[in-house]
PDB file of C-alpha atoms in Angstrom:
ATOM      1  CA  MET A  86     -31.871   3.380 -21.448  1.00 78.00           C
ATOM      2  CA  GLU A  87     -29.938   2.344 -24.694  1.00 87.00           C
ATOM      3  CA  PRO A  88     -28.189  -0.863 -25.195  1.00 85.00           C
ATOM      4  CA  THR A  89     -24.480   0.688 -24.867  1.00 84.00           C
ATOM      5  CA  GLN A  90     -25.348   2.788 -22.004  1.00 88.00           C
ATOM      6  CA  PHE A  91     -26.888   0.083 -20.503  1.00 88.00           C
ATOM      7  CA  GLN A  92     -23.615  -2.237 -21.019  1.00 88.00           C
ATOM      8  CA  ASN A  93     -21.184   0.630 -19.180  1.00 88.00           C
ATOM      9  CA  VAL A  94     -23.347   0.842 -16.568  1.00 92.00           C
ATOM     10  CA  LEU A  95     -23.876  -3.125 -15.676  1.00 92.00           C
ATOM     11  CA  ILE A  96     -19.178  -3.137 -16.404  1.00 93.00           C
ATOM     12  CA  LEU A  97     -19.679  -0.415 -13.942  1.00 94.00           C
ATOM     13  CA  VAL A  98     -21.773  -1.768 -10.838  1.00 95.00           C
ATOM     14  CA  ALA A  99     -19.633  -5.031 -11.410  1.00 96.00           C
ATOM     15  CA  ILE A 100     -16.305  -3.487 -11.108  1.00 96.00           C
ATOM     16  CA  ALA A 101     -17.596  -1.203  -8.168  1.00 97.00           C
ATOM     17  CA  GLY A 102     -19.062  -4.199  -6.592  1.00 97.00           C
ATOM     18  CA  PHE A 103     -15.999  -6.596  -6.766  1.00 98.00           C
ATOM     19  CA  ALA A 104     -13.484  -3.654  -5.681  1.00 97.00           C
ATOM     20  CA  LEU A 105     -16.220  -3.215  -2.959  1.00 98.00           C
ATOM     21  CA  MET A 106     -16.153  -6.708  -1.862  1.00 98.00           C
ATOM     22  CA  GLU A 107     -12.260  -6.417  -1.930  1.00 98.00           C
ATOM     23  CA  PHE A 108     -12.283  -4.433   0.788  1.00 97.00           C
ATOM     24  CA  ALA A 109     -14.784  -4.942   2.610  1.00 98.00           C
ATOM     25  CA  SER A 110     -13.484  -8.430   3.082  1.00 97.00           C
ATOM     26  CA  ARG A 111     -10.451  -7.215   3.573  1.00 97.00           C
ATOM     27  CA  ARG A 112      -8.779  -9.157   1.022  1.00 97.00           C
ATOM     28  CA  TYR A 113      -7.447  -6.372  -0.809  1.00 97.00           C
ATOM     29  CA  GLN A 114      -5.654  -4.631   2.467  1.00 97.00           C
ATOM     30  CA  ALA A 115      -4.205  -8.328   3.135  1.00 97.00           C
ATOM     31  CA  THR A 116      -3.002  -9.488  -0.692  1.00 97.00           C
ATOM     32  CA  VAL A 117      -2.496  -6.307  -2.804  1.00 97.00           C
ATOM     33  CA  HIS A 118       1.001  -4.881  -2.401  1.00 96.00           C
ATOM     34  CA  ALA A 119       1.225  -2.932  -5.153  1.00 97.00           C
ATOM     35  CA  THR A 120       4.303  -0.991  -6.438  1.00 97.00           C
ATOM     36  CA  ALA A 121       4.208   2.625  -8.060  1.00 97.00           C
ATOM     37  CA  ASN A 122       5.159   0.689 -11.186  1.00 97.00           C
ATOM     38  CA  ASP A 123       2.084  -1.700 -10.827  1.00 98.00           C
ATOM     39  CA  THR A 124       0.095   1.346 -10.875  1.00 98.00           C
ATOM     40  CA  LYS A 125       1.724   2.762 -13.563  1.00 98.00           C
ATOM     41  CA  LEU A 126       1.263  -0.175 -15.798  1.00 98.00           C
ATOM     42  CA  GLU A 127      -2.238  -1.070 -14.951  1.00 98.00           C
ATOM     43  CA  LEU A 128      -3.680   2.436 -15.023  1.00 98.00           C
ATOM     44  CA  PHE A 129      -2.069   2.926 -18.672  1.00 98.00           C
ATOM     45  CA  MET A 130      -3.192  -0.301 -20.022  1.00 98.00           C
ATOM     46  CA  PHE A 131      -7.208   0.455 -18.705  1.00 97.00           C
ATOM     47  CA  VAL A 132      -6.981   3.565 -20.201  1.00 97.00           C
ATOM     48  CA  SER A 133      -5.191   2.811 -23.563  1.00 97.00           C
ATOM     49  CA  LEU A 134      -7.431  -0.085 -24.044  1.00 96.00           C
ATOM     50  CA  VAL A 135     -11.069   1.695 -23.465  1.00 93.00           C
ATOM     51  CA  ALA A 136      -9.928   5.147 -24.974  1.00 95.00           C
ATOM     52  CA  LEU A 137      -7.674   4.431 -27.506  1.00 96.00           C
ATOM     53  CA  THR A 138      -7.711   0.025 -28.726  1.00 96.00           C
ATOM     54  CA  GLN A 139     -11.042  -1.002 -28.509  1.00 93.00           C
ATOM     55  CA  PRO A 140     -12.198   2.473 -30.548  1.00 94.00           C
ATOM     56  CA  LEU A 141      -9.544   2.211 -32.396  1.00 96.00           C
ATOM     57  CA  VAL A 142     -10.403  -1.727 -33.583  1.00 96.00           C
ATOM     58  CA  ILE A 143     -14.178  -0.958 -34.019  1.00 93.00           C
ATOM     59  CA  LEU A 144     -13.543   2.077 -36.107  1.00 95.00           C
ATOM     60  CA  ALA A 145     -11.040   0.295 -38.497  1.00 97.00           C
ATOM     61  CA  THR A 146     -13.584  -2.494 -39.144  1.00 96.00           C
ATOM     62  CA  GLN A 147     -16.677  -0.622 -39.669  1.00 94.00           C
ATOM     63  CA  GLY A 148     -14.238   1.328 -42.281  1.00 96.00           C
ATOM     64  CA  ILE A 149     -13.129  -1.740 -44.126  1.00 96.00           C
ATOM     65  CA  GLY A 150     -16.522  -3.063 -43.635  1.00 96.00           C
ATOM     66  CA  ALA A 151     -18.275   0.074 -45.536  1.00 95.00           C
ATOM     67  CA  THR A 152     -15.171   0.003 -47.925  1.00 95.00           C
ATOM     68  CA  TRP A 153     -15.233  -3.043 -49.333  1.00 95.00           C
ATOM     69  CA  PHE A 154     -18.227  -5.234 -47.922  1.00 93.00           C
ATOM     70  CA  ALA A 155     -21.117  -2.196 -47.916  1.00 94.00           C
ATOM     71  CA  GLN A 156     -23.744  -4.906 -49.406  1.00 95.00           C
ATOM     72  CA  TRP A 157     -22.868  -6.815 -45.686  1.00 94.00           C
ATOM     73  CA  GLN A 158     -23.629  -4.135 -43.391  1.00 95.00           C
ATOM     74  CA  GLY A 159     -25.907  -5.330 -41.248  1.00 95.00           C
ATOM     75  CA  MET A 160     -26.896  -8.472 -42.965  1.00 96.00           C
ATOM     76  CA  TRP A 161     -27.148 -10.450 -39.725  1.00 95.00           C
ATOM     77  CA  ALA A 162     -29.469  -7.601 -37.789  1.00 95.00           C
ATOM     78  CA  ASP A 163     -32.402 -10.389 -38.391  1.00 94.00           C
ATOM     79  CA  TRP A 164     -30.719 -13.385 -36.387  1.00 96.00           C
ATOM     80  CA  PRO A 165     -32.201 -14.512 -33.442  1.00 96.00           C
ATOM     81  CA  TRP A 166     -30.713 -13.528 -30.031  1.00 95.00           C
ATOM     82  CA  TRP A 167     -29.381 -17.279 -29.209  1.00 96.00           C
ATOM     83  CA  ALA A 168     -27.910 -17.503 -32.258  1.00 97.00           C
ATOM     84  CA  MET A 169     -26.318 -13.945 -32.268  1.00 96.00           C
ATOM     85  CA  PHE A 170     -25.258 -15.066 -28.600  1.00 97.00           C
ATOM     86  CA  GLY A 171     -23.632 -18.189 -29.770  1.00 97.00           C
ATOM     87  CA  VAL A 172     -21.638 -16.784 -32.664  1.00 97.00           C
ATOM     88  CA  LEU A 173     -19.617 -14.325 -29.919  1.00 97.00           C
ATOM     89  CA  LEU A 174     -18.899 -17.195 -27.850  1.00 97.00           C
ATOM     90  CA  LEU A 175     -17.137 -18.572 -30.954  1.00 97.00           C
ATOM     91  CA  GLY A 176     -16.140 -15.985 -32.397  1.00 96.00           C
ATOM     92  CA  ASP A 177     -15.077 -13.274 -29.364  1.00 96.00           C
ATOM     93  CA  ASP A 178     -14.577 -15.960 -26.501  1.00 97.00           C
ATOM     94  CA  LEU A 179     -12.860 -19.061 -27.865  1.00 98.00           C
ATOM     95  CA  THR A 180     -10.747 -17.513 -30.195  1.00 98.00           C
ATOM     96  CA  GLN A 181      -9.491 -15.939 -27.003  1.00 97.00           C
ATOM     97  CA  TYR A 182      -8.975 -18.906 -25.340  1.00 98.00           C
ATOM     98  CA  LEU A 183      -7.126 -19.934 -28.306  1.00 98.00           C
ATOM     99  CA  TRP A 184      -5.420 -15.860 -28.413  1.00 98.00           C
ATOM    100  CA  HIS A 185      -4.392 -16.713 -24.495  1.00 98.00           C
ATOM    101  CA  ARG A 186      -3.126 -20.117 -24.970  1.00 98.00           C
ATOM    102  CA  ALA A 187      -1.166 -19.082 -28.179  1.00 97.00           C
ATOM    103  CA  SER A 188       0.300 -16.397 -25.973  1.00 97.00           C
ATOM    104  CA  HIS A 189       2.378 -18.536 -23.477  1.00 96.00           C
ATOM    105  CA  SER A 190       4.405 -19.623 -26.498  1.00 95.00           C
ATOM    106  CA  PRO A 191       7.859 -18.288 -26.363  1.00 93.00           C
ATOM    107  CA  LEU A 192       6.784 -16.280 -29.868  1.00 94.00           C
ATOM    108  CA  LEU A 193       3.959 -14.379 -27.856  1.00 96.00           C
ATOM    109  CA  TRP A 194       5.407 -14.362 -24.493  1.00 97.00           C
ATOM    110  CA  PRO A 195       6.591 -10.887 -24.329  1.00 96.00           C
ATOM    111  CA  LEU A 196       3.121  -9.942 -24.940  1.00 97.00           C
ATOM    112  CA  HIS A 197       1.412 -11.560 -22.493  1.00 97.00           C
ATOM    113  CA  ARG A 198       3.798 -11.546 -19.593  1.00 97.00           C
ATOM    114  CA  ALA A 199       2.850  -8.453 -17.986  1.00 98.00           C
ATOM    115  CA  HIS A 200      -0.590 -10.098 -16.992  1.00 98.00           C
ATOM    116  CA  HIS A 201       1.633 -12.317 -14.798  1.00 98.00           C
ATOM    117  CA  SER A 202       4.070 -10.167 -13.026  1.00 97.00           C
ATOM    118  CA  ALA A 203       1.166  -8.542 -10.995  1.00 98.00           C
ATOM    119  CA  GLN A 204       2.248 -10.509  -7.295  1.00 97.00           C
ATOM    120  CA  TYR A 205      -1.212 -10.793  -6.489  1.00 98.00           C
ATOM    121  CA  MET A 206      -4.892 -10.928  -7.676  1.00 98.00           C
ATOM    122  CA  SER A 207      -6.996  -8.152  -7.690  1.00 98.00           C
ATOM    123  CA  VAL A 208      -9.767  -6.046 -10.049  1.00 98.00           C
ATOM    124  CA  ARG A 209      -7.165  -3.909 -10.781  1.00 97.00           C
ATOM    125  CA  MET A 210      -4.955  -6.411 -12.812  1.00 97.00           C
ATOM    126  CA  THR A 211      -7.779  -7.886 -14.987  1.00 97.00           C
ATOM    127  CA  PHE A 212      -6.615  -5.680 -17.907  1.00 97.00           C
ATOM    128  CA  ARG A 213      -2.884  -5.406 -17.177  1.00 97.00           C
ATOM    129  CA  ASN A 214      -1.701  -6.551 -20.280  1.00 97.00           C
ATOM    130  CA  ASN A 215       1.030  -5.403 -23.316  1.00 98.00           C
ATOM    131  CA  PHE A 216      -0.749  -2.760 -25.738  1.00 97.00           C
ATOM    132  CA  PHE A 217       0.346  -4.778 -28.490  1.00 97.00           C
ATOM    133  CA  TYR A 218      -1.515  -8.127 -27.087  1.00 98.00           C
ATOM    134  CA  TYR A 219      -4.983  -6.337 -27.068  1.00 97.00           C
ATOM    135  CA  LEU A 220      -4.460  -4.447 -30.322  1.00 97.00           C
ATOM    136  CA  MET A 221      -3.466  -7.769 -32.216  1.00 97.00           C
ATOM    137  CA  MET A 222      -6.367  -9.872 -29.982  1.00 97.00           C
ATOM    138  CA  PRO A 223      -8.335 -11.492 -32.884  1.00 96.00           C
ATOM    139  CA  GLY A 224     -11.357 -11.698 -31.083  1.00 94.00           C
ATOM    140  CA  LEU A 225     -11.478  -7.647 -30.763  1.00 95.00           C
ATOM    141  CA  TRP A 226     -11.480  -7.763 -34.606  1.00 97.00           C
ATOM    142  CA  ILE A 227     -14.172 -10.326 -34.913  1.00 96.00           C
ATOM    143  CA  ALA A 228     -16.032  -8.600 -32.737  1.00 94.00           C
ATOM    144  CA  GLY A 229     -15.610  -5.238 -34.627  1.00 94.00           C
ATOM    145  CA  ALA A 230     -16.721  -7.233 -38.064  1.00 96.00           C
ATOM    146  CA  LEU A 231     -19.690  -8.874 -36.140  1.00 96.00           C
ATOM    147  CA  LEU A 232     -21.102  -5.584 -35.204  1.00 94.00           C
ATOM    148  CA  PHE A 233     -20.422  -4.200 -38.734  1.00 95.00           C
ATOM    149  CA  LEU A 234     -22.831  -7.553 -39.700  1.00 96.00           C
ATOM    150  CA  GLY A 235     -25.513  -6.180 -37.009  1.00 94.00           C
ATOM    151  CA  PHE A 236     -24.688  -7.787 -34.178  1.00 91.00           C
ATOM    152  CA  GLY A 237     -25.370  -4.700 -32.263  1.00 82.00           C
ATOM    153  CA  GLY A 238     -28.128  -3.756 -29.905  1.00 86.00           C
ATOM    154  CA  TRP A 239     -28.803  -5.407 -26.475  1.00 92.00           C
ATOM    155  CA  VAL A 240     -27.433  -9.067 -27.137  1.00 94.00           C
ATOM    156  CA  TYR A 241     -24.183  -7.607 -27.695  1.00 93.00           C
ATOM    157  CA  ALA A 242     -24.350  -5.195 -24.791  1.00 93.00           C
ATOM    158  CA  ILE A 243     -25.401  -8.415 -22.805  1.00 95.00           C
ATOM    159  CA  TYR A 244     -23.009 -10.716 -23.678  1.00 96.00           C
ATOM    160  CA  LEU A 245     -20.330  -8.345 -23.015  1.00 94.00           C
ATOM    161  CA  GLY A 246     -21.338  -7.596 -19.664  1.00 94.00           C
ATOM    162  CA  LEU A 247     -21.807 -10.832 -18.923  1.00 96.00           C
ATOM    163  CA  LYS A 248     -18.261 -11.620 -19.911  1.00 97.00           C
ATOM    164  CA  LEU A 249     -16.620  -8.760 -18.045  1.00 96.00           C
ATOM    165  CA  THR A 250     -18.707  -9.715 -15.028  1.00 97.00           C
ATOM    166  CA  ILE A 251     -17.071 -13.322 -15.222  1.00 98.00           C
ATOM    167  CA  ILE A 252     -13.812 -12.195 -15.843  1.00 98.00           C
ATOM    168  CA  LEU A 253     -13.116  -9.201 -12.938  1.00 98.00           C
ATOM    169  CA  GLY A 254     -14.839 -12.219 -10.701  1.00 98.00           C
ATOM    170  CA  ALA A 255     -11.993 -14.423 -11.149  1.00 98.00           C
ATOM    171  CA  HIS A 256      -9.454 -11.916 -11.080  1.00 98.00           C
ATOM    172  CA  CYS A 257     -11.066 -10.368  -7.681  1.00 98.00           C
ATOM    173  CA  SER A 258      -8.986 -11.059  -4.874  1.00 98.00           C
ATOM    174  CA  TRP A 259     -12.061 -11.747  -2.702  1.00 97.00           C
ATOM    175  CA  ARG A 260     -12.560 -15.233  -3.483  1.00 97.00           C
ATOM    176  CA  TRP A 261     -16.162 -15.392  -3.900  1.00 98.00           C
ATOM    177  CA  ASP A 262     -16.079 -19.144  -4.745  1.00 97.00           C
ATOM    178  CA  GLU A 263     -14.682 -20.346  -1.587  1.00 97.00           C
ATOM    179  CA  PRO A 264     -17.717 -20.464   0.417  1.00 97.00           C
ATOM    180  CA  LEU A 265     -19.447 -22.013  -1.862  1.00 97.00           C
ATOM    181  CA  TYR A 266     -17.625 -24.848  -2.016  1.00 96.00           C
ATOM    182  CA  LYS A 267     -18.241 -25.629   1.819  1.00 95.00           C
ATOM    183  CA  ILE A 268     -21.822 -25.750   1.324  1.00 96.00           C
ATOM    184  CA  ARG A 269     -23.060 -29.339   0.860  1.00 95.00           C
ATOM    185  CA  ALA A 270     -25.997 -28.625  -0.980  1.00 96.00           C
ATOM    186  CA  LEU A 271     -24.475 -26.342  -3.625  1.00 96.00           C
ATOM    187  CA  ARG A 272     -21.295 -29.003  -4.362  1.00 94.00           C
ATOM    188  CA  PRO A 273     -23.508 -30.373  -7.512  1.00 95.00           C
ATOM    189  CA  VAL A 274     -24.050 -27.076  -8.551  1.00 97.00           C
ATOM    190  CA  MET A 275     -20.418 -25.781  -8.141  1.00 97.00           C
ATOM    191  CA  TRP A 276     -19.500 -29.048  -9.991  1.00 97.00           C
ATOM    192  CA  VAL A 277     -21.197 -27.611 -13.037  1.00 98.00           C
ATOM    193  CA  VAL A 278     -19.894 -24.053 -12.857  1.00 98.00           C
ATOM    194  CA  GLU A 279     -16.694 -24.623 -12.211  1.00 98.00           C
ATOM    195  CA  ARG A 280     -16.548 -26.658 -15.309  1.00 98.00           C
ATOM    196  CA  THR A 281     -18.649 -23.806 -17.118  1.00 98.00           C
ATOM    197  CA  ILE A 282     -17.371 -19.953 -16.649  1.00 98.00           C
ATOM    198  CA  SER A 283     -13.914 -19.072 -14.826  1.00 98.00           C
ATOM    199  CA  THR A 284     -14.122 -19.086 -11.071  1.00 98.00           C
ATOM    200  CA  PRO A 285     -11.157 -17.254  -8.479  1.00 98.00           C
ATOM    201  CA  ALA A 286      -9.841 -20.722  -7.698  1.00 98.00           C
ATOM    202  CA  THR A 287      -9.317 -21.934 -11.572  1.00 98.00           C
ATOM    203  CA  HIS A 288      -8.163 -18.989 -12.757  1.00 98.00           C
ATOM    204  CA  TRP A 289      -5.436 -17.923  -9.751  1.00 98.00           C
ATOM    205  CA  ALA A 290      -4.540 -21.433 -10.372  1.00 98.00           C
ATOM    206  CA  HIS A 291      -3.053 -19.982 -13.875  1.00 98.00           C
ATOM    207  CA  HIS A 292      -1.232 -17.078 -12.270  1.00 98.00           C
ATOM    208  CA  ALA A 293       0.300 -19.132  -9.629  1.00 97.00           C
ATOM    209  CA  LEU A 294       4.253 -19.146  -9.093  1.00 96.00           C
ATOM    210  CA  THR A 295       4.452 -22.296  -9.572  1.00 96.00           C
ATOM    211  CA  ASN A 296       3.204 -25.752 -10.711  1.00 95.00           C
ATOM    212  CA  LYS A 297       5.085 -27.710  -8.370  1.00 94.00           C
ATOM    213  CA  ASP A 298       2.344 -27.335  -5.627  1.00 94.00           C
ATOM    214  CA  GLY A 299      -0.071 -29.212  -7.549  1.00 95.00           C
ATOM    215  CA  ILE A 300      -2.579 -26.216  -7.166  1.00 97.00           C
ATOM    216  CA  GLY A 301      -0.695 -23.684  -9.960  1.00 97.00           C
ATOM    217  CA  HIS A 302      -1.278 -24.415 -13.393  1.00 97.00           C
ATOM    218  CA  TYR A 303      -0.059 -21.673 -15.645  1.00 95.00           C
ATOM    219  CA  THR A 304       0.341 -24.142 -18.147  1.00 95.00           C
ATOM    220  CA  GLY A 305      -3.234 -24.473 -18.465  1.00 97.00           C
ATOM    221  CA  ASN A 306      -6.702 -22.985 -17.383  1.00 98.00           C
ATOM    222  CA  PHE A 307      -6.488 -20.387 -20.164  1.00 98.00           C
ATOM    223  CA  GLY A 308     -10.589 -19.671 -20.457  1.00 97.00           C
ATOM    224  CA  ASN A 309     -12.054 -15.983 -20.003  1.00 95.00           C
ATOM    225  CA  MET A 310     -15.446 -16.194 -19.866  1.00 97.00           C
ATOM    226  CA  LEU A 311     -15.655 -19.962 -20.187  1.00 98.00           C
ATOM    227  CA  PHE A 312     -13.750 -22.299 -18.493  1.00 98.00           C
ATOM    228  CA  LEU A 313     -15.525 -25.058 -20.614  1.00 98.00           C
ATOM    229  CA  TRP A 314     -12.922 -24.310 -23.584  1.00 98.00           C
ATOM    230  CA  ASP A 315     -10.234 -25.776 -21.112  1.00 98.00           C
ATOM    231  CA  VAL A 316     -12.432 -28.965 -20.198  1.00 98.00           C
ATOM    232  CA  LEU A 317     -13.215 -29.466 -23.912  1.00 98.00           C
ATOM    233  CA  PHE A 318      -9.326 -29.339 -25.044  1.00 98.00           C
ATOM    234  CA  GLY A 319      -7.791 -30.603 -21.796  1.00 98.00           C
ATOM    235  CA  THR A 320      -5.834 -27.910 -20.478  1.00 98.00           C
ATOM    236  CA  ALA A 321      -8.279 -27.976 -17.173  1.00 98.00           C
ATOM    237  CA  HIS A 322      -7.124 -28.368 -14.118  1.00 98.00           C
ATOM    238  CA  ILE A 323      -9.662 -28.213 -10.911  1.00 98.00           C
ATOM    239  CA  THR A 324      -8.615 -28.286  -7.501  1.00 97.00           C
ATOM    240  CA  ARG A 325     -10.989 -26.198  -4.965  1.00 97.00           C
ATOM    241  CA  LYS A 326      -7.884 -24.698  -3.970  1.00 97.00           C
ATOM    242  CA  TYR A 327      -5.913 -21.460  -4.463  1.00 98.00           C
ATOM    243  CA  PRO A 328      -1.782 -21.293  -4.737  1.00 97.00           C
ATOM    244  CA  SER A 329       0.010 -19.226  -1.925  1.00 95.00           C
ATOM    245  CA  GLU A 330       2.413 -17.525  -4.351  1.00 96.00           C
ATOM    246  CA  ILE A 331       1.354 -15.618  -7.533  1.00 97.00           C
ATOM    247  CA  GLY A 332       3.192 -13.578 -10.145  1.00 97.00           C
ATOM    248  CA  LEU A 333       6.891 -14.486 -12.024  1.00 96.00           C
ATOM    249  CA  MET A 334       9.856 -15.992 -10.315  1.00 95.00           C
ATOM    250  CA  ASP A 335      12.076 -14.391 -12.682  1.00 94.00           C
ATOM    251  CA  ASP A 336      10.917 -10.851 -11.345  1.00 95.00           C
ATOM    252  CA  ARG A 337      11.422 -12.347  -7.634  1.00 94.00           C
ATOM    253  CA  ILE A 338      14.975 -13.230  -8.757  1.00 93.00           C
ATOM    254  CA  HIS A 339      16.050 -10.224 -11.296  1.00 93.00           C
ATOM    255  CA  GLY A 340      13.212  -7.341  -9.712  1.00 93.00           C
ATOM    256  CA  GLN A 341      10.444  -5.973 -11.735  1.00 95.00           C
ATOM    257  CA  GLU A 342      10.274  -5.030 -15.365  1.00 97.00           C
ATOM    258  CA  HIS A 343       9.960  -1.189 -15.880  1.00 97.00           C
ATOM    259  CA  TRP A 344       5.910  -0.604 -16.869  1.00 97.00           C
ATOM    260  CA  ALA A 345       7.426   0.973 -19.795  1.00 98.00           C
ATOM    261  CA  HIS A 346       8.950  -2.033 -21.210  1.00 97.00           C
ATOM    262  CA  GLN A 347       6.015  -4.382 -20.211  1.00 98.00           C
ATOM    263  CA  MET A 348       3.569  -2.204 -21.886  1.00 98.00           C
ATOM    264  CA  PHE A 349       5.301  -1.251 -25.090  1.00 98.00           C
ATOM    265  CA  PHE A 350       7.378  -4.401 -25.987  1.00 97.00           C
ATOM    266  CA  PRO A 351       8.952  -4.451 -28.656  1.00 97.00           C
ATOM    267  CA  VAL A 352       9.061  -0.963 -29.404  1.00 97.00           C
ATOM    268  CA  VAL A 353      10.839  -0.545 -25.856  1.00 96.00           C
ATOM    269  CA  ARG A 354      12.660  -3.082 -24.832  1.00 96.00           C
ATOM    270  CA  SER A 355      13.971  -4.253 -21.684  1.00 96.00           C
ATOM    271  CA  ARG A 356      17.683  -3.596 -19.540  1.00 91.00           C
ATOM    272  CA  ARG A 357      17.400  -5.958 -17.270  1.00 91.00           C
ATOM    273  CA  ALA A 358      20.070  -8.507 -17.674  1.00 85.00           C
ATOM    274  CA  ASP A 359      17.832 -11.448 -17.707  1.00 89.00           C
ATOM    275  CA  SER A 360      14.470 -10.459 -19.233  1.00 94.00           C
ATOM    276  CA  ALA A 361      12.131 -11.674 -22.175  1.00 95.00           C
ATOM    277  CA  LEU A 362      11.472  -8.592 -23.080  1.00 96.00           C
ATOM    278  CA  LYS A 363      14.433  -7.938 -25.469  1.00 93.00           C
ATOM    279  CA  PHE A 364      15.789  -9.647 -28.315  1.00 91.00           C
ATOM    280  CA  GLY A 365      17.908 -12.643 -27.905  1.00 87.00           C
ATOM    281  CA  GLY A 366      16.082 -12.548 -24.132  1.00 88.00           C
ATOM    282  CA  THR A 367      15.609 -15.576 -22.233  1.00 85.00           C
ATOM    283  CA  ILE A 368      11.621 -16.996 -20.740  1.00 86.00           C
ATOM    284  CA  TYR A 369      12.439 -18.582 -17.080  1.00 86.00           C
ATOM    285  CA  ASP A 370      11.724 -21.962 -17.037  1.00 84.00           C
ATOM    286  CA  GLU A 371      11.162 -23.616 -13.383  1.00 82.00           C
ATOM    287  CA  ASN A 372      12.347 -26.687 -14.204  1.00 80.00           C
ATOM    288  CA  LYS A 373      15.934 -25.886 -15.997  1.00 75.00           C
ATOM    289  CA  PRO A 374      18.297 -26.162 -13.332  1.00 57.00           C
ATOM    290  CA  GLN A 375      19.427 -23.077 -11.083  1.00 52.00           C
ATOM    291  CA  VAL A 376      22.713 -22.314 -10.253  1.00 44.00           C
ATOM    292  CA  SER A 377      22.822 -19.493  -7.462  1.00 40.00           C
ATOM    293  CA  GLY A 378      19.610 -18.219  -8.811  1.00 42.00           C
ATOM    294  CA  VAL A 379      20.500 -17.647 -12.616  1.00 42.00           C
ATOM    295  CA  GLN A 380      18.754 -19.482 -15.019  1.00 42.00           C
ATOM    296  CA  VAL A 381      21.678 -21.988 -16.515  1.00 35.00           C
ATOM    297  CA  ALA A 382      19.588 -23.153 -19.743  1.00 35.00           C
ATOM    298  CA  ASP A 383      16.455 -21.656 -20.802  1.00 39.00           C
ATOM    299  CA  HIS A 384      14.125 -21.513 -23.807  1.00 38.00           C
ATOM    300  CA  HIS A 385      15.583 -18.072 -26.681  1.00 32.00           C
ATOM    301  CA  LEU A 386      13.147 -16.304 -27.856  1.00 39.00           C
ATOM    302  CA  ASP A 387      12.770 -16.224 -32.008  1.00 30.00           C
TER     303      ASP A 387
END
């Protein structure tokens, strides 16, 4: 089996396995109440990422490399696996943490809010985002450049398969970490695990509707594969508890944004009265005063 085939099989097994556990545990039936609007956004984003964005970035980096840096092609192919893996962690996962953290700023939030507009956690919403969020993601471009420099083969296949398995598990409605916290013998192990990789408890907190319950932490817990970045950079919040509600308060007040506005802003912009998905729009802030459910003062987008 070729490395790419192995990678794809591993990712498909991870998706199918977590989806199966969502249904077997009945967590999906009990908690995932998706609308047709949700389904369109998640389906179209997944297809566009796999069929368009990722291939386009790889082709672009290969083309740029072949045109201007042909002498560098494959020059790092002989590196030991651990060195390649370490560079991938820094060039892909660390930059994704930084990009994710930056996307919670007023300027970039409209390109990421789609990921938080789901009112449920599930493997189905793992890749739910704005089209341009992924197209502009530095980690994808760096990964493309590293492939040009010789980082392909088994190292990249195993790295990507492992990363996506962890990310899918962190979004899964089946909370695989919950029973492990209750086993006394595993407490030291889970202490290390929850500070190393993203788990449902830490990542669900990032998707919480509110921070006011002491569990939610949408202003932190930005890690994708490694939660270690949050620990190192002071954005970690660990409670081993799960928020009771997921999503965005402005959607609860004003209704869902149309899937096309969420996916293609700023090319397509919202017509909702109070929205971050239009020029001059506002970002909801639960710490700002409210009058009859309407934000009185808010952050205005530049």
